C-alpha cells in the first residue's frame, strides 16, 4: 500500500465537492487513460468578478487522484480565474502534505483540468503540453518521455548527462539501467551507439576536478562554481540554491523558490552533495542553512 | 469481525504446523548440512524427507528431480537461461503475453541479445490458440515456457497437452506453476513437462523458498555455481529450515487438495455469484470454465481498483487489483490488456483469492460491504450518472488525454 499522508486519506475517504456543479459555466475534462485516471472539473464562475463560486469534480481514478481533485476544488473556491490560473500541481501536492513520486501525476492532472476549465470559460481551446511516459526515476519523479526529449534536445550521451539535465538517476541510482536503455534507444534512432564511457556533453563538464590542495578561498569559490553549474536544472523546476557558508567539510545552502519546502528537497541536496564530492575529491556535507542557525547561532538571511 | 484475507495468490499465511517443523532447524539443527557433526546430522535427513514431500505433491518420478531454489523467480530464470545455454544454436523462445514478469522480463532481456521471442496472444477469455502454438514449434526453439495457471484470473492453460506437442517436436517445455501447485492435482511423471517452477509462499510455506523441478535427463546448465549443493545444480548453502517447512506445506497441500477443490471453490463461487448478482456492470474475467478453484477476478466498470482496495481495506478486507495505480506503473495489468478488456473495466478489476483458512462468514461480509463501496465510487465517476453509466460513456466523457 502507498504511504499516503493523512491529508490524502482524509480527502479520499471524505471527498469535498464531489459531483458536477449544477449550473456550471466552465468545464475541464482531462485524463490519462493508460494510467487510469480521468477528471471532469465543473466550475460556476461569477461573470462580473470572475470569482469561482462553486467547484465540483468527477474522477475516475485512484485514491490520490480523488484526493487531488477534492483538494483542488477546495483551493480554488473563492479565487478569481487569474489567481486560479497560477495554481501549480505542487500547490495541490503541498496541500495534501505530499504525494508519493509515482502519484505526482495525479496532481498534474488536477492542474490540467483547472487550466482546461479556465480555457473553456474564456472560449479558448486548451491543449495539453506534456506527454506522460513510464516513471523511470522514482527519487525525482522523472518519466521516460521527459528523459527522451532531453536526450534529443541536448544531445546527451551518458547517464551522467541525463542526471545533470533532468536530475533523473541522481538519487538512489537504481534506475541507471533504465536510463541506459533509453540512451541506447534514442542514440540508435540517431544512428549513434551508446558508449557508457563517453565524455559528458559540454556545458556541465567545464568544472575540472580538484587535484592540488586549495586555499580556503579557492575551495569556497570552487564549491560556488559547482552550485552555479547545478542551478539551471533547479531553475527549470522553479527552484534555486544559494551557498550561505562553508564551515569545515560542511556547506550550508539555502534552497529557494519551488525547492523551498519541496518534499524532494532532501533528495536534491543529496544530489548536490554527490556532485560536490566528485569535483572536490573530498567528503563534503551539504546541509540546509536553517540547520546552521541552530548549530552556530548565526543569523541567516 | 476480524480482518479478512482474500489475497492468497499474492502470498499466504504460513501454516502453524509448518512453523513448528522449522523452529528446530533454527535453534538446534542449525549446522551446515555439509558438516560432519551432531549439529548437522539431522539436517540432511530433514532435507531428504522434504524432497520426498515435494515429490509426492507434484507426482514426479524421482526425488532427485527436485532442486530447491530461493523463490519462483529464481526457478524461472534458471529454467530459461539453462535451456538457452544448453542449446546455444537455438535462438527462439515461445511464451505467452500473460506470463508473470519473472518470465517476461527474462525474455525481454534475451530479445535484446538477439533471441526471437514468440509471445502467444490470448482471446477475450484468456485462452491460447493451440493451432497457432503448433505452428510456432520448430527445431529453432530452445524452450517453451507457459504458465500452468494465471495469477490474476486463475485461468488454467492446457500445459500437459502443450508439453506433449513440444516433446513431439523435440522442444524443451517449462511451466511456471507457482499458482497451480497445491491448488490442482498434478502428476508430473505422466507428462512431458521438462521443468516446472513452484514457490513456497503461495502454499503456506515461508517466503524465500522455491523449487525447480528438472526431469531426469533434461539437459541443464546451472545458474548459480560454486558448490555441490543440490548435486551441483544450485550452489549455495541450503535454506534448511525453509526447505523443511516447504516439505511440510506440500504434505498439507496434498492432504487438502480435495478440500481446495470443493470447500474453497464453494466459497469462491458463492462470492462471485453474489457480487455479480448484486452489482450491475461488473463481470468475471478469464476462462470461467477452466480456472483455479480459489481465484476470482472481477472487473467493476467505471471505477478504479486502488480506490476500491482502499475502501475494502478500511472495511478490513484484503484483496488486490490489476489497476495501474496499485503497481505504480502507468499501465493496467498486461493480463487485462492481453484479454482486450476495455480500460474503463481493466482499471477496476479486483482479484479475490481464497485459501483453506477462509470461511463462509467472510464471504458474507464481503457481499455485505462491496455493493456500497462500488456505489460510493461510482457516484464520483464521470462515467456514471445516477443509476447507470452515462449513455455512450466513451463519447459522453471524452477527456483530453495526456
Coordinates of C-alpha atoms in Angstrom, one line a residue, chain A residues 34-155:
Chain A
X34 CA -3.4 4.4 -19.7
X35 CA -2.6 5.4 -16.1
X36 CA -6.2 5.0 -15.3
X37 CA -7.2 8.5 -14.3
X38 CA -9.7 10.9 -15.8
X39 CA -11.2 14.0 -14.2
X40 CA -14.0 16.4 -15.1
X41 CA -13.9 19.7 -13.2
X42 CA -17.0 21.9 -13.3
X43 CA -17.0 25.5 -12.1
X44 CA -19.5 28.2 -11.6
X45 CA -17.8 31.5 -12.2
X46 CA -19.3 34.9 -11.4
X47 CA -19.3 36.7 -14.8
X48 CA -18.6 40.1 -13.3
X49 CA -15.8 39.4 -10.8
X50 CA -14.6 36.1 -12.4
X51 CA -14.6 34.7 -8.9
X52 CA -15.0 30.9 -8.7
X53 CA -18.2 30.5 -6.7
X54 CA -18.5 26.7 -6.9
X55 CA -16.3 23.9 -8.0
X56 CA -17.2 20.2 -8.4
X57 CA -15.2 17.2 -9.5
X58 CA -16.0 13.8 -11.0
X59 CA -13.0 11.5 -11.0
X60 CA -12.2 8.0 -12.4
X61 CA -9.0 7.2 -10.6
X62 CA -7.1 6.0 -7.7
X63 CA -7.0 7.3 -4.1
X64 CA -4.6 10.1 -4.7
X65 CA -6.4 11.1 -7.9
X66 CA -9.6 11.5 -6.0
X67 CA -7.8 13.3 -3.1
X68 CA -6.1 15.7 -5.6
X69 CA -9.4 16.5 -7.2
X70 CA -11.1 17.1 -3.9
X71 CA -8.3 19.4 -2.6
X72 CA -8.2 21.2 -5.9
X73 CA -11.8 22.3 -5.6
X74 CA -11.1 23.5 -2.0
X75 CA -8.1 25.5 -3.1
X76 CA -9.8 27.3 -6.0
X77 CA -13.2 28.2 -4.5
X78 CA -13.2 31.9 -3.9
X79 CA -10.3 32.6 -6.2
X80 CA -10.5 34.7 -9.3
X81 CA -9.7 32.9 -12.6
X82 CA -6.4 34.8 -12.8
X83 CA -5.5 33.6 -9.3
X84 CA -6.6 30.1 -10.0
X85 CA -4.5 30.0 -13.2
X86 CA -1.4 30.3 -11.1
X87 CA -2.2 27.2 -9.0
X88 CA 0.5 24.6 -9.7
X89 CA 0.5 20.9 -9.3
X90 CA 3.0 21.4 -6.5
X91 CA 0.4 23.6 -4.7
X92 CA -2.0 20.6 -4.9
X93 CA 0.6 18.2 -3.6
X94 CA 1.6 20.5 -0.8
X95 CA -2.0 20.9 0.3
X96 CA -2.1 17.1 0.5
X97 CA 1.0 17.1 2.6
X98 CA 2.9 15.4 -0.2
X99 CA 2.3 12.6 -2.7
X100 CA 4.4 9.6 -3.5
X101 CA 6.6 10.3 -6.6
X102 CA 4.6 7.7 -8.6
X103 CA 1.5 9.7 -7.8
X104 CA 2.6 13.2 -8.6
X105 CA 0.9 12.8 -12.0
X106 CA -2.4 12.9 -10.1
X107 CA -1.7 16.5 -9.0
X108 CA -0.6 17.3 -12.6
X109 CA -4.0 16.1 -13.8
X110 CA -5.7 18.4 -11.3
X111 CA -3.8 21.4 -12.6
X112 CA -4.6 20.5 -16.2
X113 CA -8.3 20.1 -15.5
X114 CA -8.2 23.6 -13.9
X115 CA -6.5 25.1 -16.9
X116 CA -8.8 23.3 -19.3
X117 CA -11.8 24.7 -17.4
X118 CA -10.5 28.2 -17.4
X119 CA -9.8 28.0 -21.1
X120 CA -13.3 26.6 -21.6
X121 CA -14.8 29.6 -19.7
X122 CA -12.9 32.0 -21.8
X123 CA -13.8 30.3 -25.0
X124 CA -10.3 29.2 -25.7
X125 CA -9.1 25.7 -26.6
X126 CA -6.8 24.2 -24.1
X127 CA -4.0 22.0 -25.4
X128 CA -2.0 19.6 -23.3
X129 CA 1.7 20.5 -23.3
X130 CA 3.1 17.3 -22.0
X131 CA 3.1 13.7 -22.7
X132 CA 3.4 11.2 -19.9
X133 CA 5.7 8.2 -20.0
X134 CA 6.6 5.3 -17.7
X135 CA 8.2 6.5 -14.5
X136 CA 11.9 5.9 -14.6
X137 CA 13.5 7.9 -11.7
X138 CA 11.4 7.4 -8.6
X139 CA 13.5 9.7 -6.5
X140 CA 12.7 12.7 -8.6
X141 CA 9.6 11.5 -10.4
X142 CA 11.1 11.8 -13.9
X143 CA 9.4 9.8 -16.7
X144 CA 10.7 8.2 -19.8
X145 CA 9.3 10.8 -22.2
X146 CA 11.0 13.6 -20.4
X147 CA 14.3 11.9 -20.5
X148 CA 14.0 11.0 -24.2
X149 CA 13.1 14.6 -25.0
X150 CA 16.1 15.9 -23.1
X151 CA 18.4 13.3 -24.7
X152 CA 17.2 14.5 -28.1
X153 CA 17.3 18.2 -27.4
X154 CA 20.6 18.4 -25.6
X155 CA 22.5 15.6 -27.4

